[in-house]
């Protein structure tokens, strides 16, 4: 028994041997199986006997050749009969994104023969009830099949739609043949929002956005995930307004500058919105002589145009804090009210703050002091 293409011997092929009258030859059941050399031998056959040899079971991956051969045994001579098997074919199913041609993993297919029977794996040795799923490369590979095969896409993955025109495809797989079928899924038109740090590019989680249609209809409120992303795969084609409603810790809410986005059919629109990390200021107010912190000193903080934006007051240790509330810029600070017993410093201090950093300011006050006048008389 040999491979019809390579002539390599084929083991584990079963045959039934009878004489011309239908009597079983040799073994009790008349069955023989080829060994590693692809052969078996029948001995002690009477000369002149006509043998009928029929293949009853092919090796996995080969097509059964059930056409019997007839041979007449001669005296003192070994008669050799050769059977050839054609290897079965292979079927490869490829699933891709119709836009990017990226492979799609996890798409389910049903694979059956034209008569409705299932196509199972490994030449039928592994049952799959005809259901298969694409791997990481977006492929399903089945070896050892032949005949007319019907492939139907059953279920795709989230974010994609099945093309009804190519949902079912039929192909003929011939012996020693490899057929490849391509299936494409169209991405659902959707909206993806990415929130990131303006300076570092790091994604920001926990940012809440409100999504509206251009007519004012609210689609919903969404929050960025651990990767700083919001995905809305069911967003229909049209224009949308994206407004930030809650910022992440350390960032200023940007609710005054909404972003416009246009979603098209079959495409995912991605919008990246950046935030600049806020800045901090720490003022330490101390006694000019002792260095001790002064409680209750009030300050006014002005923007670069000297417009007042907030007031702060020192605590019991002489510290006043502005935590993650200022955008990177130039600011002015003026002492509004000194601590009891101290002289107010009326000068403006200029401060430059950087994103994500805390600027520290040491500021001294001198205590109010009295005078003693001594007069000496005779």
Short mmCIF file of C-alpha atoms in Angstrom, two decimals:
data_model
loop_
_atom_site.label_atom_id
_atom_site.label_comp_id
_atom_site.label_asym_id
_atom_site.label_seq_id
_atom_site.Cartn_x
_atom_site.Cartn_y
_atom_site.Cartn_z
CA UNK A 1 0.00 0.00 0.00
CA UNK A 2 1.58 3.30 -1.09
CA UNK A 3 0.79 6.99 -1.29
CA UNK A 4 -0.49 7.77 -4.78
CA UNK A 5 1.56 10.98 -4.91
CA UNK A 6 4.82 10.23 -3.10
CA UNK A 7 4.90 6.40 -3.36
CA UNK A 8 5.65 6.31 0.37
CA UNK A 9 4.40 3.15 2.15
CA UNK A 10 1.16 3.52 4.11
CA UNK A 11 0.68 1.59 7.33
CA UNK A 12 -2.52 0.81 9.24
CA UNK A 13 -4.64 0.11 6.13
CA UNK A 14 -7.13 -2.73 6.54
CA UNK A 15 -8.01 -5.28 3.84
CA UNK A 16 -10.46 -8.15 3.48
CA UNK A 17 -9.18 -11.24 1.57
CA UNK A 18 -11.51 -13.96 0.21
CA UNK A 19 -11.35 -16.60 -2.50
CA UNK A 20 -13.54 -16.60 -5.59
CA UNK A 21 -16.22 -18.50 -3.65
CA UNK A 22 -16.33 -15.88 -0.91
CA UNK A 23 -14.45 -17.94 1.69
CA UNK A 24 -12.27 -15.96 4.10
CA UNK A 25 -8.56 -16.53 3.57
CA UNK A 26 -5.95 -16.79 6.28
CA UNK A 27 -7.15 -15.17 9.47
CA UNK A 28 -10.44 -16.19 10.98
CA UNK A 29 -12.09 -13.01 9.75
CA UNK A 30 -10.02 -12.65 6.58
CA UNK A 31 -8.73 -9.21 7.60
CA UNK A 32 -5.17 -7.99 7.25
CA UNK A 33 -3.52 -4.65 8.22
CA UNK A 34 -0.45 -3.18 6.55
CA UNK A 35 2.69 -2.85 8.69
CA UNK A 36 5.23 0.00 8.86
CA UNK A 37 6.50 -1.03 5.42
CA UNK A 38 2.98 -0.66 4.03
CA UNK A 39 2.66 -4.42 3.36
CA UNK A 40 1.23 -7.71 4.63
CA UNK A 41 1.88 -11.27 3.45
CA UNK A 42 -0.55 -14.19 2.97
CA UNK A 43 1.14 -17.60 3.15
CA UNK A 44 0.17 -21.22 2.54
CA UNK A 45 -2.25 -20.47 -0.24
CA UNK A 46 -2.95 -23.38 -2.58
CA UNK A 47 -1.61 -22.83 -6.12
CA UNK A 48 -4.32 -21.83 -8.57
CA UNK A 49 -6.44 -20.14 -5.91
CA UNK A 50 -8.01 -16.90 -7.01
CA UNK A 51 -7.95 -14.25 -4.29
CA UNK A 52 -10.15 -11.16 -4.09
CA UNK A 53 -8.52 -8.35 -2.06
CA UNK A 54 -10.56 -5.33 -1.00
CA UNK A 55 -9.55 -2.30 1.06
CA UNK A 56 -12.02 -1.84 3.94
CA UNK A 57 -10.40 0.94 5.98
CA UNK A 58 -8.02 3.64 4.84
CA UNK A 59 -5.50 5.43 7.02
CA UNK A 60 -6.54 8.79 8.39
CA UNK A 61 -5.92 11.52 5.83
CA UNK A 62 -6.34 9.22 2.82
CA UNK A 63 -9.25 8.42 0.56
CA UNK A 64 -10.54 4.82 0.71
CA UNK A 65 -9.99 2.84 -2.48
CA UNK A 66 -12.70 0.18 -2.21
CA UNK A 67 -12.27 -1.21 -5.72
CA UNK A 68 -11.23 -4.88 -5.20
CA UNK A 69 -8.33 -6.49 -7.05
CA UNK A 70 -8.27 -10.13 -8.14
CA UNK A 71 -5.10 -12.21 -8.30
CA UNK A 72 -4.37 -15.88 -9.03
CA UNK A 73 -1.74 -17.54 -6.85
CA UNK A 74 0.96 -19.47 -8.69
CA UNK A 75 3.10 -22.38 -7.48
CA UNK A 76 6.50 -21.44 -5.98
CA UNK A 77 6.00 -17.78 -6.76
CA UNK A 78 5.22 -14.69 -4.67
CA UNK A 79 2.57 -12.59 -6.32
CA UNK A 80 2.60 -8.88 -5.37
CA UNK A 81 -0.50 -6.70 -5.52
CA UNK A 82 -0.18 -2.93 -5.13
CA UNK A 83 -2.88 -0.53 -3.94
CA UNK A 84 -2.52 3.23 -4.11
CA UNK A 85 -4.29 5.81 -1.91
CA UNK A 86 -4.66 9.47 -2.72
CA UNK A 87 -4.15 11.80 0.26
CA UNK A 88 -7.14 13.86 1.24
CA UNK A 89 -7.08 17.62 0.81
CA UNK A 90 -6.82 20.57 3.19
CA UNK A 91 -9.17 23.46 3.84
CA UNK A 92 -8.04 26.82 5.22
CA UNK A 93 -10.56 29.45 6.31
CA UNK A 94 -9.27 33.00 6.75
CA UNK A 95 -11.24 35.67 8.63
CA UNK A 96 -10.22 39.34 8.35
CA UNK A 97 -11.36 42.89 9.01
CA UNK A 98 -12.72 44.20 5.70
CA UNK A 99 -11.06 47.59 6.22
CA UNK A 100 -7.68 46.88 7.81
CA UNK A 101 -7.31 43.20 6.79
CA UNK A 102 -6.37 42.44 10.39
CA UNK A 103 -7.11 38.82 11.47
CA UNK A 104 -10.21 38.29 13.59
CA UNK A 105 -9.97 35.73 16.38
CA UNK A 106 -12.94 33.87 17.85
CA UNK A 107 -15.33 33.95 14.88
CA UNK A 108 -17.51 30.81 14.77
CA UNK A 109 -18.07 28.72 11.62
CA UNK A 110 -20.06 25.60 10.81
CA UNK A 111 -18.37 23.28 8.30
CA UNK A 112 -20.29 20.42 6.67
CA UNK A 113 -20.28 18.27 3.56
CA UNK A 114 -22.85 18.79 0.83
CA UNK A 115 -24.93 15.91 2.22
CA UNK A 116 -25.21 17.71 5.58
CA UNK A 117 -22.77 15.53 7.52
CA UNK A 118 -20.27 17.29 9.79
CA UNK A 119 -16.66 17.87 8.82
CA UNK A 120 -14.72 16.74 11.86
CA UNK A 121 -11.08 17.37 12.64
CA UNK A 122 -8.13 15.07 11.94
CA UNK A 123 -9.84 13.25 9.13
CA UNK A 124 -12.89 12.54 11.26
CA UNK A 125 -11.04 11.16 14.27
CA UNK A 126 -11.83 14.22 16.41
CA UNK A 127 -15.47 15.20 16.66
CA UNK A 128 -16.29 18.89 16.51
CA UNK A 129 -20.00 18.65 15.58
CA UNK A 130 -18.96 20.79 12.64
CA UNK A 131 -18.24 23.92 14.72
CA UNK A 132 -14.90 25.70 14.60
CA UNK A 133 -13.49 29.04 15.83
CA UNK A 134 -10.76 31.12 14.22
CA UNK A 135 -7.41 31.27 16.02
CA UNK A 136 -5.16 34.29 16.77
CA UNK A 137 -4.19 34.42 13.11
CA UNK A 138 -7.85 34.49 12.11
CA UNK A 139 -7.59 31.01 10.60
CA UNK A 140 -9.21 27.58 10.75
CA UNK A 141 -7.13 24.78 9.18
CA UNK A 142 -8.63 21.33 8.57
CA UNK A 143 -6.58 18.50 7.09
CA UNK A 144 -7.62 15.18 5.62
CA UNK A 145 -10.90 16.09 3.94
CA UNK A 146 -12.21 15.76 0.40
CA UNK A 147 -15.44 16.43 -1.41
CA UNK A 148 -17.86 19.33 -1.57
CA UNK A 149 -17.71 21.37 1.62
CA UNK A 150 -20.15 24.06 2.75
CA UNK A 151 -18.74 26.69 5.16
CA UNK A 152 -21.14 29.00 7.00
CA UNK A 153 -20.24 31.85 9.34
CA UNK A 154 -22.40 31.44 12.46
CA UNK A 155 -21.34 34.22 14.81
CA UNK A 156 -18.83 37.06 14.62
CA UNK A 157 -17.13 39.01 17.41
CA UNK A 158 -18.42 42.24 19.02
CA UNK A 159 -17.92 45.36 16.92
CA UNK A 160 -18.36 43.60 13.56
CA UNK A 161 -21.22 42.64 11.26
CA UNK A 162 -21.54 39.54 9.06
CA UNK A 163 -21.69 40.09 5.31
CA UNK A 164 -24.81 38.17 4.31
CA UNK A 165 -23.62 37.93 0.71
CA UNK A 166 -20.61 35.84 1.72
CA UNK A 167 -21.88 34.27 4.96
CA UNK A 168 -21.99 30.83 3.24
CA UNK A 169 -19.38 29.62 0.78
CA UNK A 170 -19.07 26.25 -0.98
CA UNK A 171 -15.82 24.71 -2.18
CA UNK A 172 -14.70 21.40 -3.68
CA UNK A 173 -11.65 19.94 -1.96
CA UNK A 174 -9.92 17.39 -4.17
CA UNK A 175 -7.37 14.76 -3.07
CA UNK A 176 -3.93 16.22 -2.40
CA UNK A 177 -5.39 19.71 -2.75
CA UNK A 178 -5.47 22.77 -0.48
CA UNK A 179 -8.37 25.20 -0.78
CA UNK A 180 -8.51 28.57 0.97
CA UNK A 181 -11.68 30.54 1.66
CA UNK A 182 -11.65 34.19 2.73
CA UNK A 183 -14.36 35.74 4.86
CA UNK A 184 -14.51 39.43 5.74
CA UNK A 185 -16.36 41.27 8.50
CA UNK A 186 -17.16 44.95 8.36
CA UNK A 187 -16.49 46.92 11.54
CA UNK A 188 -19.59 48.49 12.99
CA UNK A 189 -19.61 52.26 12.69
CA UNK A 190 -18.67 53.41 16.17
CA UNK A 191 -16.97 56.02 18.31
CA UNK A 192 -13.81 55.61 20.36
CA UNK A 193 -12.56 58.29 22.77
CA UNK A 194 -9.01 58.28 24.14
CA UNK A 195 -8.04 60.50 27.07
CA UNK A 196 -4.35 61.20 27.59
CA UNK A 197 -1.91 63.47 29.37
CA UNK A 198 -0.87 66.34 27.07
CA UNK A 199 2.80 66.21 28.07
CA UNK A 200 3.54 62.55 28.75
CA UNK A 201 0.94 60.90 26.51
CA UNK A 202 -0.05 58.61 29.37
CA UNK A 203 -3.65 57.42 29.20
CA UNK A 204 -5.99 58.82 31.88
CA UNK A 205 -8.68 56.65 33.45
CA UNK A 206 -11.76 57.79 35.34
CA UNK A 207 -12.62 60.76 33.12
CA UNK A 208 -16.34 61.16 32.51
CA UNK A 209 -17.75 62.44 29.21
CA UNK A 210 -21.22 63.29 28.00
CA UNK A 211 -22.00 62.36 24.38
CA UNK A 212 -24.72 64.22 22.46
CA UNK A 213 -26.02 64.28 18.93
CA UNK A 214 -25.88 67.60 17.13
CA UNK A 215 -29.61 68.09 17.79
CA UNK A 216 -28.90 68.02 21.53
CA UNK A 217 -30.11 64.47 22.17
CA UNK A 218 -27.99 62.87 24.89
CA UNK A 219 -26.56 59.50 23.87
CA UNK A 220 -25.17 58.81 27.33
CA UNK A 221 -22.48 59.47 29.90
CA UNK A 222 -19.34 57.34 29.71
CA UNK A 223 -16.15 57.01 31.78
CA UNK A 224 -12.70 56.12 30.45
CA UNK A 225 -11.52 52.66 31.44
CA UNK A 226 -8.15 51.58 32.88
CA UNK A 227 -6.61 52.19 29.45
CA UNK A 228 -8.09 55.68 29.19
CA UNK A 229 -10.54 54.57 26.48
CA UNK A 230 -14.29 54.81 25.91
CA UNK A 231 -15.76 52.58 23.19
CA UNK A 232 -19.24 53.12 21.77
CA UNK A 233 -19.53 50.50 18.98
CA UNK A 234 -23.23 51.14 18.39
CA UNK A 235 -22.84 54.84 17.60
CA UNK A 236 -24.63 55.48 14.31
CA UNK A 237 -23.35 57.61 11.47
CA UNK A 238 -23.50 61.33 12.15
CA UNK A 239 -21.95 64.17 14.11
CA UNK A 240 -21.49 64.04 17.89
CA UNK A 241 -20.49 66.51 20.61
CA UNK A 242 -18.16 65.22 23.34
CA UNK A 243 -18.06 67.22 26.58
CA UNK A 244 -15.92 66.48 29.60
CA UNK A 245 -18.02 66.34 32.78
CA UNK A 246 -15.60 65.03 35.39
CA UNK A 247 -11.82 65.23 35.29
CA UNK A 248 -9.36 62.79 36.81
CA UNK A 249 -7.55 63.69 40.01
CA UNK A 250 -4.79 66.18 39.32
CA UNK A 251 -6.39 67.50 36.13
CA UNK A 252 -8.64 70.50 35.54
CA UNK A 253 -12.14 69.92 34.19
CA UNK A 254 -12.33 71.06 30.58
CA UNK A 255 -16.09 71.48 30.18
CA UNK A 256 -15.94 74.70 28.14
CA UNK A 257 -14.31 73.26 25.02
CA UNK A 258 -16.43 70.36 23.69
CA UNK A 259 -15.05 68.24 20.85
CA UNK A 260 -16.91 67.46 17.62
CA UNK A 261 -16.63 64.02 15.99
CA UNK A 262 -18.08 62.55 12.80
CA UNK A 263 -18.92 58.83 12.68
CA UNK A 264 -19.19 57.10 9.29
CA UNK A 265 -20.80 53.78 8.37
CA UNK A 266 -18.40 50.86 8.59
CA UNK A 267 -15.72 52.90 10.32
CA UNK A 268 -14.66 53.49 13.91
CA UNK A 269 -13.95 57.15 14.56
CA UNK A 270 -11.22 57.70 17.15
CA UNK A 271 -10.93 61.00 18.99
CA UNK A 272 -8.02 61.70 21.33
CA UNK A 273 -8.58 64.42 23.91
CA UNK A 274 -5.64 65.60 25.99
CA UNK A 275 -5.48 67.20 29.42
CA UNK A 276 -2.56 69.03 30.93
CA UNK A 277 -1.79 68.03 34.47
CA UNK A 278 -2.51 70.75 37.02
CA UNK A 279 0.09 72.49 39.20
CA UNK A 280 0.45 73.14 42.91
CA UNK A 281 1.85 75.94 45.03
CA UNK A 282 3.03 75.72 48.64
CA UNK A 283 3.68 78.96 50.55
CA UNK A 284 5.59 78.82 53.83
CA UNK A 285 5.21 81.96 55.94
CA UNK A 286 7.77 82.36 58.72
CA UNK A 287 9.04 84.82 61.33
CA UNK A 288 12.09 86.60 59.88
CA UNK A 289 14.01 86.26 63.14
CA UNK A 290 12.99 82.87 64.58
CA UNK A 291 11.96 80.96 61.43
CA UNK A 292 8.78 79.84 63.18
CA UNK A 293 5.70 79.29 60.95
CA UNK A 294 3.04 82.01 61.17
CA UNK A 295 -0.63 81.08 61.45
CA UNK A 296 -3.53 82.90 59.77
CA UNK A 297 -1.65 84.80 57.07
CA UNK A 298 -3.95 85.36 54.05
CA UNK A 299 -2.77 85.54 50.44
CA UNK A 300 -4.41 86.39 47.13
CA UNK A 301 -3.29 84.50 44.00
CA UNK A 302 -3.58 86.32 40.66
CA UNK A 303 -3.31 85.02 37.10
CA UNK A 304 -0.77 86.36 34.61
CA UNK A 305 -3.00 89.39 33.97
CA UNK A 306 -3.16 90.13 37.73
CA UNK A 307 -6.78 89.09 37.98
CA UNK A 308 -7.51 87.55 41.40
CA UNK A 309 -8.46 83.87 41.20
CA UNK A 310 -8.35 82.57 44.79
CA UNK A 311 -7.43 83.19 48.42
CA UNK A 312 -5.44 80.89 50.70
CA UNK A 313 -4.54 81.03 54.40
CA UNK A 314 -1.63 79.53 56.33
CA UNK A 315 -2.21 76.73 58.82
CA UNK A 316 -0.74 76.35 62.33
CA UNK A 317 2.66 75.53 60.84
CA UNK A 318 2.66 78.52 58.51
CA UNK A 319 1.83 76.59 55.28
CA UNK A 320 -0.75 77.54 52.65
CA UNK A 321 -1.48 75.05 49.85
CA UNK A 322 -2.97 75.14 46.36
CA UNK A 323 -3.24 71.47 45.35
CA UNK A 324 -3.60 70.58 41.66
CA UNK A 325 -5.76 73.61 40.88
CA UNK A 326 -3.57 75.74 38.65
CA UNK A 327 -2.75 75.42 34.97
CA UNK A 328 0.93 75.79 33.99
CA UNK A 329 1.54 79.54 33.72
CA UNK A 330 2.85 82.66 35.48
CA UNK A 331 1.08 83.78 38.64
CA UNK A 332 1.35 86.64 41.14
CA UNK A 333 0.90 86.32 44.89
CA UNK A 334 0.24 89.16 47.31
CA UNK A 335 -0.10 89.09 51.05
CA UNK A 336 -3.62 90.21 51.93
CA UNK A 337 -3.54 90.07 55.71
CA UNK A 338 -0.56 89.53 58.00
CA UNK A 339 -0.52 87.54 61.21
CA UNK A 340 -1.21 89.41 64.44
CA UNK A 341 1.84 91.34 65.51
CA UNK A 342 3.54 91.30 62.10
CA UNK A 343 4.06 93.78 59.31
CA UNK A 344 2.23 92.97 56.05
CA UNK A 345 4.47 92.57 53.00
CA UNK A 346 2.77 94.61 50.27
CA UNK A 347 5.01 93.45 47.42
CA UNK A 348 3.82 91.06 44.66
CA UNK A 349 5.78 87.85 44.22
CA UNK A 350 5.99 86.35 40.73
CA UNK A 351 5.70 82.54 40.46
CA UNK A 352 6.10 80.23 37.45
CA UNK A 353 4.50 76.79 37.81
CA UNK A 354 5.00 73.68 35.68
CA UNK A 355 2.61 70.85 34.85
CA UNK A 356 2.45 68.18 37.52
CA UNK A 357 4.86 70.01 39.83
CA UNK A 358 4.58 71.85 43.13
CA UNK A 359 6.30 75.24 43.41
CA UNK A 360 7.46 76.08 46.94
CA UNK A 361 7.78 79.65 48.23
CA UNK A 362 9.49 80.73 51.44
CA UNK A 363 8.14 84.05 52.66
CA UNK A 364 9.28 85.92 55.78
CA UNK A 365 7.53 88.56 57.90
CA UNK A 366 9.06 90.86 60.45
CA UNK A 367 7.33 91.33 63.78
CA UNK A 368 6.00 94.75 64.77
CA UNK A 369 8.49 96.16 67.32
CA UNK A 370 8.18 99.02 69.81
CA UNK A 371 10.79 101.69 70.78
CA UNK A 372 12.13 102.67 74.17
CA UNK A 373 13.33 106.21 74.79
CA UNK A 374 15.54 106.76 77.82
CA UNK A 375 15.96 110.26 79.25
CA UNK A 376 18.70 110.99 81.74
CA UNK A 377 18.45 113.96 84.13
CA UNK A 378 20.91 115.53 86.58
#
